[in-house]
mmCIF file of C-alpha atoms and ligand atoms in Angstrom:
data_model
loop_
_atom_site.group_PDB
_atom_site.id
_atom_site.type_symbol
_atom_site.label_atom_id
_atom_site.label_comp_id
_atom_site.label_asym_id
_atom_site.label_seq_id
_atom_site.Cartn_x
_atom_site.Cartn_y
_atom_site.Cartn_z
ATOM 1 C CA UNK A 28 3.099 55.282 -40.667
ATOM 2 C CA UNK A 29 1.466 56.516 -37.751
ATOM 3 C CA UNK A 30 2.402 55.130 -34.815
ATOM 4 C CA UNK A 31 0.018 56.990 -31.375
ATOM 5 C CA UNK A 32 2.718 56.448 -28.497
ATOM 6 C CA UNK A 33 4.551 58.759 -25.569
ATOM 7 C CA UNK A 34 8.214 59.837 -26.649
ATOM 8 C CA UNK A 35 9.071 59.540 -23.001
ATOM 9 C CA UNK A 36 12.812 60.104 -24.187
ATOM 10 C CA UNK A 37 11.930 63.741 -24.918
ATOM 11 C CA UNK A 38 12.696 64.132 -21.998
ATOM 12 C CA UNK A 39 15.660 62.882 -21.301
ATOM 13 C CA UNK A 40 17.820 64.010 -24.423
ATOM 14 C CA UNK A 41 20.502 65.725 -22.255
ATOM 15 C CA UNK A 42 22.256 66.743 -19.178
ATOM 16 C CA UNK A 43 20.565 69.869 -18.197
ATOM 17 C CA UNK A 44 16.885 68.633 -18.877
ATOM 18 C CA UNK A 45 17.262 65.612 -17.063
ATOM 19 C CA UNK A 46 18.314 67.683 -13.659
ATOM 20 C CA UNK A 47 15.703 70.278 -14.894
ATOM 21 C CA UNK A 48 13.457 67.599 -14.602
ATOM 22 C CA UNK A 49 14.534 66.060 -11.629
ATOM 23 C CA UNK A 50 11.717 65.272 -9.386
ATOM 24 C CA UNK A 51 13.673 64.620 -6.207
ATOM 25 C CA UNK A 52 16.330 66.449 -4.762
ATOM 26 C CA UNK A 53 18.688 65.869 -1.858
ATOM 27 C CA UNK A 54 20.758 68.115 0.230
ATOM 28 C CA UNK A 55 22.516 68.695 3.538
ATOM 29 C CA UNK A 56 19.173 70.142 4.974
ATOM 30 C CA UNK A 57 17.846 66.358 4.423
ATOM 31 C CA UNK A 58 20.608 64.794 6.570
ATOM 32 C CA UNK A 59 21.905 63.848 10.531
ATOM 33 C CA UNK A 60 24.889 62.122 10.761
ATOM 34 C CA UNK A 61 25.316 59.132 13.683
ATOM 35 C CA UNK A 62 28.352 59.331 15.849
ATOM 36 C CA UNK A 63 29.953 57.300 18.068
ATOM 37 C CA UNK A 64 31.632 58.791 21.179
ATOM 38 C CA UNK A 65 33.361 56.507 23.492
ATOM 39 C CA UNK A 66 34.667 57.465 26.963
ATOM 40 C CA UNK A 67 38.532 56.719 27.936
ATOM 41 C CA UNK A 68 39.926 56.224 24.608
ATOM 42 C CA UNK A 69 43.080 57.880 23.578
ATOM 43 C CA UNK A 70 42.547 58.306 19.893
ATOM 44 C CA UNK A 71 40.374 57.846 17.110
ATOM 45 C CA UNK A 72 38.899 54.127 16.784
ATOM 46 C CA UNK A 73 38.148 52.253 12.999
ATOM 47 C CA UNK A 74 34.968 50.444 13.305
ATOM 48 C CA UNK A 75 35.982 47.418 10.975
ATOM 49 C CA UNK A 76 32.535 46.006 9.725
ATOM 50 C CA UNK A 77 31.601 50.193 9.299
ATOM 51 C CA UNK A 78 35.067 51.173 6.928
ATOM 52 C CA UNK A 79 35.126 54.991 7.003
ATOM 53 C CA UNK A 80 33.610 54.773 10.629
ATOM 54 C CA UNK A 81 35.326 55.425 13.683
ATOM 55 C CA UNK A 82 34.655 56.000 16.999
ATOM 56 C CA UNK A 83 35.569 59.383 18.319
ATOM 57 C CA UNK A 84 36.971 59.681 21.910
ATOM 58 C CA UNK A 85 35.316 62.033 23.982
ATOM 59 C CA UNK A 86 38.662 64.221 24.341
ATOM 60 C CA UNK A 87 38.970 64.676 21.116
ATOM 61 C CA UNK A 88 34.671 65.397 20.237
ATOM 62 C CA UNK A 89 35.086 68.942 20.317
ATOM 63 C CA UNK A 90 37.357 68.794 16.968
ATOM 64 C CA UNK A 91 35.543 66.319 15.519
ATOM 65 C CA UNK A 92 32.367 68.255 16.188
ATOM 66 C CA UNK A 93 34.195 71.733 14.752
ATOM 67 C CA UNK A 94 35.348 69.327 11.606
ATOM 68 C CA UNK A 95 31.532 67.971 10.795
ATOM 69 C CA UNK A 96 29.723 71.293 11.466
ATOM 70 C CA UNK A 97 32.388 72.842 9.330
ATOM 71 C CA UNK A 98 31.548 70.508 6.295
ATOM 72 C CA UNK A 99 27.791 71.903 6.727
ATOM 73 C CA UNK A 100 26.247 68.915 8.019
ATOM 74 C CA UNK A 101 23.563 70.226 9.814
ATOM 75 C CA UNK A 102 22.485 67.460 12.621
ATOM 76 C CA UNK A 103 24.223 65.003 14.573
ATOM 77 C CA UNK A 104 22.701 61.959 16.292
ATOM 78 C CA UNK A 105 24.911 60.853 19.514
ATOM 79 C CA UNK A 106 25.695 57.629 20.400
ATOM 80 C CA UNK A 107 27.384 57.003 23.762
ATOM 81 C CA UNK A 108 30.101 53.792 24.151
ATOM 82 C CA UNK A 109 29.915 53.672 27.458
ATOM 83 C CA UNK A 110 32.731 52.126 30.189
ATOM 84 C CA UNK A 111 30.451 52.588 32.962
ATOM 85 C CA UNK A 112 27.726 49.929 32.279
ATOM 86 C CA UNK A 113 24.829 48.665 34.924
ATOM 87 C CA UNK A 114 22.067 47.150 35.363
ATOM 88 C CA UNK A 115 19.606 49.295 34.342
ATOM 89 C CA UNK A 116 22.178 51.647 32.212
ATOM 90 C CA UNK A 117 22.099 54.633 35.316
ATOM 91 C CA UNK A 118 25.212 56.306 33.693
ATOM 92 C CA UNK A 119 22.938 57.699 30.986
ATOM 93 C CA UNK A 120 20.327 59.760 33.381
ATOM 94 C CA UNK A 121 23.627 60.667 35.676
ATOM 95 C CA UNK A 122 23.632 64.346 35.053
ATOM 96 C CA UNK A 123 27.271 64.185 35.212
ATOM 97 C CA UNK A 124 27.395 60.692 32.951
ATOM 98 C CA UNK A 125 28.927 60.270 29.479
ATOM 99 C CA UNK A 126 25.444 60.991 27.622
ATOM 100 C CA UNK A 127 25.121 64.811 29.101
ATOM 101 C CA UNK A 128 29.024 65.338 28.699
ATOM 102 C CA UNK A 129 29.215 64.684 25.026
ATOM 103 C CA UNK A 130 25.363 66.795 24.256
ATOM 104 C CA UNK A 131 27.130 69.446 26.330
ATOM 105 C CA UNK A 132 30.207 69.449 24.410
ATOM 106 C CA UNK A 133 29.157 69.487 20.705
ATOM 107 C CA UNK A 134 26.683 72.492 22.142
ATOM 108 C CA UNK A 135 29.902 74.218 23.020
ATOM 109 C CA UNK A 136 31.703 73.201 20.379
ATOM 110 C CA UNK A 137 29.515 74.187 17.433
ATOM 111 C CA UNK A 138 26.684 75.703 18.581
ATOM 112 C CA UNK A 139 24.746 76.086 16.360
ATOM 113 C CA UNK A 140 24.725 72.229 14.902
ATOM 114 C CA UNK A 141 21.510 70.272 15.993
ATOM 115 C CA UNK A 142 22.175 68.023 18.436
ATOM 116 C CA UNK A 143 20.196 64.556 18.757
ATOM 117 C CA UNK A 144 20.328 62.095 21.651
ATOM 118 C CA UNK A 145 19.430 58.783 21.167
ATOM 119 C CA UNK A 146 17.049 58.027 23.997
ATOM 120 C CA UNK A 147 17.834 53.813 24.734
ATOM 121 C CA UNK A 148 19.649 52.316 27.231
ATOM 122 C CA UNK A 149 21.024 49.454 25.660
ATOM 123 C CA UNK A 150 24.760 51.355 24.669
ATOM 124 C CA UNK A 151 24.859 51.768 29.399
ATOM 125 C CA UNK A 152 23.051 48.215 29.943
ATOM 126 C CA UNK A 153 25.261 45.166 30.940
ATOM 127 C CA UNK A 154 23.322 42.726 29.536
ATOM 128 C CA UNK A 155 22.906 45.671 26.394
ATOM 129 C CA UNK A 156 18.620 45.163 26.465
ATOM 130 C CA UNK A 157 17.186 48.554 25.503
ATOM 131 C CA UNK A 158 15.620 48.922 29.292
ATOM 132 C CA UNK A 159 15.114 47.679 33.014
ATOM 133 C CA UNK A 160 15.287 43.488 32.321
ATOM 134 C CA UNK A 161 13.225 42.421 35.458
ATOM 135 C CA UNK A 162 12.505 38.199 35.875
ATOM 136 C CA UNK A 163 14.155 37.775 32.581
ATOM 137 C CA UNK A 164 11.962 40.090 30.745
ATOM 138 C CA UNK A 165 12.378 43.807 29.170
ATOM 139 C CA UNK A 166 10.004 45.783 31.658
ATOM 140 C CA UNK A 167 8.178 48.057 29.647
ATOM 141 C CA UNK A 168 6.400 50.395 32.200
ATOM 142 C CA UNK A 169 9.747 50.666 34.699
ATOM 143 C CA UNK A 170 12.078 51.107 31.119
ATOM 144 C CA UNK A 171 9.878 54.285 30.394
ATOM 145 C CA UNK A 172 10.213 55.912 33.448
ATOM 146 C CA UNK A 173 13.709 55.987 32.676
ATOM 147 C CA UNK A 174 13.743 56.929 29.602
ATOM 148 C CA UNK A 175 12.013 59.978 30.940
ATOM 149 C CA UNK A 176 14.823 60.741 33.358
ATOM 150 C CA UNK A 177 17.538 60.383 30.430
ATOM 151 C CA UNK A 178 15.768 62.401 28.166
ATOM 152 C CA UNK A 179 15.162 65.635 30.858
ATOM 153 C CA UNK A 180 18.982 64.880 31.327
ATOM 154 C CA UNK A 181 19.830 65.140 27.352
ATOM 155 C CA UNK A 182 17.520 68.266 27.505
ATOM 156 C CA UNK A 183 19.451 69.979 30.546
ATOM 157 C CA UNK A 184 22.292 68.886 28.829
ATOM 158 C CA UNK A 185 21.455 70.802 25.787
ATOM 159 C CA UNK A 186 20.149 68.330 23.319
ATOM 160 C CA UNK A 187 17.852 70.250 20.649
ATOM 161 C CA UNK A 188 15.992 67.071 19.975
ATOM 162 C CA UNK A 189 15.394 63.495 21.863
ATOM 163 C CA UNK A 190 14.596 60.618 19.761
ATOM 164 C CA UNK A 191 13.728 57.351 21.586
ATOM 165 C CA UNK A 192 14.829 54.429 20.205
ATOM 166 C CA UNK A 193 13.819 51.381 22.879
ATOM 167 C CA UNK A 194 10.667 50.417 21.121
ATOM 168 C CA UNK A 195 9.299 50.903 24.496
ATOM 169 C CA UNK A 196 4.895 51.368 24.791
ATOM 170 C CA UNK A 197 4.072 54.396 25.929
ATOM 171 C CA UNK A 198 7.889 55.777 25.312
ATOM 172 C CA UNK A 199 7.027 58.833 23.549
ATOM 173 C CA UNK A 200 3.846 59.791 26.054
ATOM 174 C CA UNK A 201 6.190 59.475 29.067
ATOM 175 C CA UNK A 202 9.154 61.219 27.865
ATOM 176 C CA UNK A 203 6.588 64.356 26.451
ATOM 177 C CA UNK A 204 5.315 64.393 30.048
ATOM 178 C CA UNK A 205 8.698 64.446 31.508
ATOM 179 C CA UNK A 206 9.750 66.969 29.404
ATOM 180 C CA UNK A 207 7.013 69.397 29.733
ATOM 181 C CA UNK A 208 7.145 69.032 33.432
ATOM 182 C CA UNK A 209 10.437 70.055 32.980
ATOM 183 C CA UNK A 210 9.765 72.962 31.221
ATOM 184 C CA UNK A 211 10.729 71.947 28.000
ATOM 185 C CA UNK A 212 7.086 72.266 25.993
ATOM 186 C CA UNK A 213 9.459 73.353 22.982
ATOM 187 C CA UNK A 214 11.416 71.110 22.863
ATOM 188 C CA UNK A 215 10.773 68.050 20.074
ATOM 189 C CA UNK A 216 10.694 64.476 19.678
ATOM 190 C CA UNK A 217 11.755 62.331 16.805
ATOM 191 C CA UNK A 218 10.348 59.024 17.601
ATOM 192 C CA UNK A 219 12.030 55.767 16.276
ATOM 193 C CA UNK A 220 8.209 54.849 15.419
ATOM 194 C CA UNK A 221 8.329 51.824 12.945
ATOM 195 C CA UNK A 222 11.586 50.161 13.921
ATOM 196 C CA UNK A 223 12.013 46.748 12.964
ATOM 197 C CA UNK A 224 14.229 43.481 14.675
ATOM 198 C CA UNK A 225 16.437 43.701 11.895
ATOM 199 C CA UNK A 226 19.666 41.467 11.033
ATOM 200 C CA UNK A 227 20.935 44.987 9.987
ATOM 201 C CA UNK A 228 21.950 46.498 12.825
ATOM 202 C CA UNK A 229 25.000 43.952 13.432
ATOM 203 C CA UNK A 230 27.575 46.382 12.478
ATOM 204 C CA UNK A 231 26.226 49.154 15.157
ATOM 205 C CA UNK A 232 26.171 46.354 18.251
ATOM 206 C CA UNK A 233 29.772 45.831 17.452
ATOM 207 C CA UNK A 234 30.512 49.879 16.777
ATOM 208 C CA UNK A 235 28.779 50.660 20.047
ATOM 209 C CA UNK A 236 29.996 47.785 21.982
ATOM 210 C CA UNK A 237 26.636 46.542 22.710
ATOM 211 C CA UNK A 238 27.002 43.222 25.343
ATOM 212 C CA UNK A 239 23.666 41.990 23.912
ATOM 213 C CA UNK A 240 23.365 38.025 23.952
ATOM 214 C CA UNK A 241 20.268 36.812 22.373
ATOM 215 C CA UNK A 242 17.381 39.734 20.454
ATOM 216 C CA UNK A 243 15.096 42.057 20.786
ATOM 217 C CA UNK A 244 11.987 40.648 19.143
ATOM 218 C CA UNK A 245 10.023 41.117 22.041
ATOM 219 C CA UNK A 246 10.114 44.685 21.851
ATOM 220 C CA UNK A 247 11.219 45.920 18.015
ATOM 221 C CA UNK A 248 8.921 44.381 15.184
ATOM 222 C CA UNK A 249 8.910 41.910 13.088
ATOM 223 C CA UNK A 250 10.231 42.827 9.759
ATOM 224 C CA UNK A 251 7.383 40.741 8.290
ATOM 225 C CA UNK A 252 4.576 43.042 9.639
ATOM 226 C CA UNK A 253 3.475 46.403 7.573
ATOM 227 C CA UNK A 254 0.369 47.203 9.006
ATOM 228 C CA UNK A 255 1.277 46.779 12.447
ATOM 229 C CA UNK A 256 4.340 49.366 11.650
ATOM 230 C CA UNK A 257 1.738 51.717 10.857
ATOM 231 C CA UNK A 258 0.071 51.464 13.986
ATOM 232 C CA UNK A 259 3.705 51.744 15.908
ATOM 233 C CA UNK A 260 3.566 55.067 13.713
ATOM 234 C CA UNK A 261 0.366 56.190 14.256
ATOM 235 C CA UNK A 262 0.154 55.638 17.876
ATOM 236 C CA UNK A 263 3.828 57.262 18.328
ATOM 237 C CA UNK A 264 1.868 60.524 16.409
ATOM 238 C CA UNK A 265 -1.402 60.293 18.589
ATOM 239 C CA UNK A 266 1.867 60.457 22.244
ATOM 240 C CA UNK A 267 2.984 63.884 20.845
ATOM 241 C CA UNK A 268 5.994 62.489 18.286
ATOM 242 C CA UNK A 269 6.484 66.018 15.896
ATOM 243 C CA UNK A 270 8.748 63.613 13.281
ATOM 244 C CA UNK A 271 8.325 60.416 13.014
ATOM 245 C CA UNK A 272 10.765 57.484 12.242
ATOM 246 C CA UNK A 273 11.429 54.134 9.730
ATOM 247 C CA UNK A 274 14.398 52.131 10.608
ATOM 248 C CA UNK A 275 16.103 50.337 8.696
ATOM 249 C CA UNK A 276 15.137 51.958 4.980
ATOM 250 C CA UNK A 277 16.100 50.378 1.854
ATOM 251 C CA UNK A 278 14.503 47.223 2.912
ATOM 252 C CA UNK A 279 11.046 49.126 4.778
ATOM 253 C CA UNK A 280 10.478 51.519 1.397
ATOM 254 C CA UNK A 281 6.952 50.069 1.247
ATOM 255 C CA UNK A 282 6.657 51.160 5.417
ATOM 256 C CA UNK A 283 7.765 54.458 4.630
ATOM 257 C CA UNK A 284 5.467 55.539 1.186
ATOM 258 C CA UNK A 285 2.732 54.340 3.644
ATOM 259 C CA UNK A 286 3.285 56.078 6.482
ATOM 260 C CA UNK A 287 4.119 59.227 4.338
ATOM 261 C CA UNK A 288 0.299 58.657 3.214
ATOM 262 C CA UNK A 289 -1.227 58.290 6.533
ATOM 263 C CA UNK A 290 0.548 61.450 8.687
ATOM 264 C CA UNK A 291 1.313 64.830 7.896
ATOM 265 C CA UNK A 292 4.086 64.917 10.320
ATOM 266 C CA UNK A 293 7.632 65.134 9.206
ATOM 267 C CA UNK A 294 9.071 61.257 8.279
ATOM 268 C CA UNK A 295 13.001 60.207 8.543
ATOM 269 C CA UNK A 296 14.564 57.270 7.681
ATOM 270 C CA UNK A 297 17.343 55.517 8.946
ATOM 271 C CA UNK A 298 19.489 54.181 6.469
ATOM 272 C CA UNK A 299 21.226 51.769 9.033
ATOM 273 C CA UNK A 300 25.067 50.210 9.574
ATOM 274 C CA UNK A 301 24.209 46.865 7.619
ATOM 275 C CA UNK A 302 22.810 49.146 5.152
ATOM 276 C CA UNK A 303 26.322 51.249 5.068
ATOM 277 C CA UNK A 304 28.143 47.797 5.389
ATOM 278 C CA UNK A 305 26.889 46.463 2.132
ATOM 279 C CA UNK A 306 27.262 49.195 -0.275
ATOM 280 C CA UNK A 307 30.441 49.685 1.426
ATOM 281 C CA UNK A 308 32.009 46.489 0.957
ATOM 282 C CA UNK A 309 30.280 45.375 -2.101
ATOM 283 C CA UNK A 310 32.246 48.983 -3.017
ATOM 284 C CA UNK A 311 35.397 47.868 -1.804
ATOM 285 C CA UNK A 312 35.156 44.372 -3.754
ATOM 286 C CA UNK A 313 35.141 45.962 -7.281
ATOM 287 C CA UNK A 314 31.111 45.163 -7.528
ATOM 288 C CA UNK A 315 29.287 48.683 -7.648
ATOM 289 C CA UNK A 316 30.646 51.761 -7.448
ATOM 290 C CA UNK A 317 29.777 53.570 -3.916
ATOM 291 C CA UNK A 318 29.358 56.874 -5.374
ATOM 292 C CA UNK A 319 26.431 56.214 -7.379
ATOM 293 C CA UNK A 320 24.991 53.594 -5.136
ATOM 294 C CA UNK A 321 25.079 55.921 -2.029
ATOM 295 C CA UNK A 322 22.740 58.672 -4.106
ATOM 296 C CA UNK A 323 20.705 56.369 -6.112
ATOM 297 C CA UNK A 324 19.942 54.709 -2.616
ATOM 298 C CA UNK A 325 20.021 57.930 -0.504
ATOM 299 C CA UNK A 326 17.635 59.838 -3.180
ATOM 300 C CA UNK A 327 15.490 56.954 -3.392
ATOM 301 C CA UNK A 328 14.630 56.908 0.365
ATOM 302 C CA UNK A 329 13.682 60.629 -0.235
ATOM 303 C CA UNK A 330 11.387 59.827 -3.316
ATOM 304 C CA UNK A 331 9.449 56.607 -0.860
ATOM 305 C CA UNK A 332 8.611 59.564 1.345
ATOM 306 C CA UNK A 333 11.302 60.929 3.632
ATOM 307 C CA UNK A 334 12.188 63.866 4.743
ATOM 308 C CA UNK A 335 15.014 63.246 6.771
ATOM 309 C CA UNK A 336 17.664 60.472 6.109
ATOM 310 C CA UNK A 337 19.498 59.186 9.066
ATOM 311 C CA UNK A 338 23.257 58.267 7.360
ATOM 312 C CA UNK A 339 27.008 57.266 7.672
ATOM 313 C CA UNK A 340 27.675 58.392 4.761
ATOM 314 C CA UNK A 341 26.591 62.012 5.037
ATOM 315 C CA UNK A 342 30.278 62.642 5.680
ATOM 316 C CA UNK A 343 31.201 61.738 2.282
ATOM 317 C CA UNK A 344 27.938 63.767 0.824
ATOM 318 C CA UNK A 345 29.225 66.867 2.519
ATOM 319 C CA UNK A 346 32.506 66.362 1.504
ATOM 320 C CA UNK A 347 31.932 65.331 -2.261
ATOM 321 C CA UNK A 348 28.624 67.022 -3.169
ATOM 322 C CA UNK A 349 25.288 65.531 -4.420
HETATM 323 C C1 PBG B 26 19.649 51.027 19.835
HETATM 324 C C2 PBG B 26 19.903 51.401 18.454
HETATM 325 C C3 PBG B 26 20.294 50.536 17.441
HETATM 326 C C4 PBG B 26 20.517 51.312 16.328
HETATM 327 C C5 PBG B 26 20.235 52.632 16.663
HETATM 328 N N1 PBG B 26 19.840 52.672 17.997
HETATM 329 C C6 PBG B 26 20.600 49.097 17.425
HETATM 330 C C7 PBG B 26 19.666 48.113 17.898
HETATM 331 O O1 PBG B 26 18.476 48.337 18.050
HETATM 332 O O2 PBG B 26 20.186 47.028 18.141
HETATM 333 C C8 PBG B 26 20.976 50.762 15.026
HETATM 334 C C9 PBG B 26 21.633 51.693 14.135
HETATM 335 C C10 PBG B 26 22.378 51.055 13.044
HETATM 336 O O3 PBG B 26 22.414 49.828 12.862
HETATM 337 O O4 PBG B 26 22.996 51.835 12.317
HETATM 338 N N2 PBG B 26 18.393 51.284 20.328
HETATM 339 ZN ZN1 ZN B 27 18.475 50.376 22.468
#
C-alpha cells in the first residue's frame, strides 16, 4: 500500500520537539501590566468583577511598584481613580494632580520600569466622557487640546511613553505637537488606534470608578467595522503614532493580523477587563482551567500579529512562568 500523504505528527512526537518547534513565543519583554491607583484610600482595594485585581492606594504605590518591577515585569500602564472630578477632568493636566503624582512616584520607585500614562479624561470627568462634553456632545477639537496639556504633564512628570486612549480625531497629531514643543521629540506615543465601543470594558468602568451614564459610540468604533479600524490605524501612523494599538483582542484577532499587514510599526493589543473577567470566572466555576487558557489566549494574540500585549494577568505570568 502506498498511501502519498504529510505525516504532520512527525512533528509532534514529543515534548522537546514540539517547543523546538514552537513558532510563537511569549515573554515578559511582550508585556505592560494596567494598574489602578486611587487617591485617599487607606489600603489595598479588590475589584470584584476583576478577582486578583485591586486597586492600589497611592500611599502605598511605591511598594507595589518595587513588588511588580521586582517580578520583572517590564511596563506599567497607569490608571488614575480620581476623587477630584470636573467638568472637563482639570485634575489630570494639574501639574500637581493625581496623574503626575503617581508617574512621578513609580519613576522614583523603580526607575528603571517603563512607565505608561493613559492619555483620556474620562477616569477625572464627572459625567466620565473621554473629553470636554459641550451642548451635550463630546467636543473633539477642545478634548484634544487637552489632551495635549495632560500628556506634556505625564511627560514632565516622567512618563516614558503617552498612549491616548479618547478616540479623539486628530489626538495623536496634537499631543506630538505638544510634545515636541515641549521638548520632548524623543519621547513616544502608543496610540489606542483601532479601539472599539465594546461591552468589554464593563469591569474597568466599575475598577476605575468611571460616572459614565449612557456610551461612547460617538467617538470609539463600532465593533462591526474592520476596514474603518484600519483607517483609525493608518491615520493614527500617518499623526506620528511609533506603536500602534487594538483594543479589545480576542474578539478583534481579524483587526489585528490586518493591521500587522498594512504597517511596519510596532502593534499591541489590549487584552481587556471583560476579557480577564471571563477566563477568570469561567476559571473560578470549574469550566476551563485559567492556566492554560491565559497562554493559549495570550500566545494567540502574539501569533494574530502583536507585539505587545496589554494584560491583568501579566502578574500571574511573571509570577508562574510561561
Ligand atoms: C478609557 C479606557 C477604557 C479602557 C482603557 N482606557 C475604558 C473605556 O473606554 O470605557 C478599558 C480597559 C479595560 O476594559 O480593561 N479611555
Ligand atoms: Zn477615556
Amino acid at each position: 500500500m502506498s498511501l502519498n500523504f504529510a505525516r504532520l505528527r512527525r512533528l509532534r512526537a514529543t515534548p522537546a520537539l514540539r517547543d523546538m518547534l514552537a513558532e510563537t513565543q511569549v515573554s515578559l519583554n511582550d508585556l505592560i501590566y494596567p494598574i489602578f491607583i486611587e487617591e485617599g484610600l487607606d489600603d489595598f482595594a479588590p475589584i470584584d468583577s476583576m478577582p486578583g485585581v485591586n486597586r492600589i492606594p497611592e500611599k502605598k504605590l511605591e511598594q507595589a511598584i518595587k513588588e511588580i518591577a521586582a517580578a520583572g515585569i517590564r511596563a506599567v500602564m497607569l490608571f488614575g481613580v480620581s476623587h477630584h472630578k470636573d467638568e472637563d477632568g482639570s485634575d489630570s493636566w494639574n501639574p500637581n494632580g493625581l496623574l503626575a503624582r503617581m508617574i512621578k512616584r513609580c519613576k522614583d520607585a523603580a526607575p528603571d520600569l517603563m512607565v505608561i500614562s493613559d492619555t483620556c479624561f474620562c477616569e477625572y470627568t464627572s459625567h466620565g466622557h473621554c473629553g470636554v462634553v459641550t451642548d451635550g456632545h463630546v467636543h473633539n477639537d477642545h478634548t484634544i487640546e487637552n489632551l495635549a496639556r495632560q500628556a506634556v504633564v505625564a511627560a514632565r512628570a516622567g512618563a516614558d511613553m503617552i498612549a491616548p486612549s479618547s478616540m479623539m480625531d486628530g489626538q495623536v497629531a496634537a499631543i506630538r505637537a505638544a510634545l515636541d514643543a515641549d521638548g520632548r521629540q524623543d519621547l513616544p506615543i502608543m496610540a489606542y488606534s483601532s479601539k472599539f465601543a465594546s461591552a468589554c470594558y464593563g469591569p474597568f468602568r466599575a475598577a476605575a470608578g468611571s460616572a459614565l451614564q449612557g456610551d461612547r459610540k460617538t467617538y470609539q468604533m463600532n465593533p462591526l467595522n474592520g476596514r474603518e479600524a484600519l483607517r483609525e490605524s493608518m491615520e493614527d501612523e500617518a499623526e506620528g503614532a511609533d506603536i500602534l494599538m487594538v483594543k479589545p483582542a480576542l474578539p478583534y484577532l481579524d483587526i489585528l493580523y490586518q493591521v500587522r499587514q498594512q504597517s511596519l510599526l510596532p502593534l499591541a493589543a489590549y487584552q481587556v477587563s471583560g476579557e480577564y473577567a471571563m477566563i477568570k470566572f469561567a476559571a473560578m466555576a470549574g469550566a476551563i482551567d485559567e492556566a492554560r487558557v491565559v497562554r493559549e489566549t495570550i500566545g494567540g494574540i502574539k501569533r494574530a500579529g502583536a507585539d505587545l500585549i496589554l494584560t491583568y494577568f501579566a502578574m500571574d505570568l511573571a509570577r508562574e512562568g510561561f
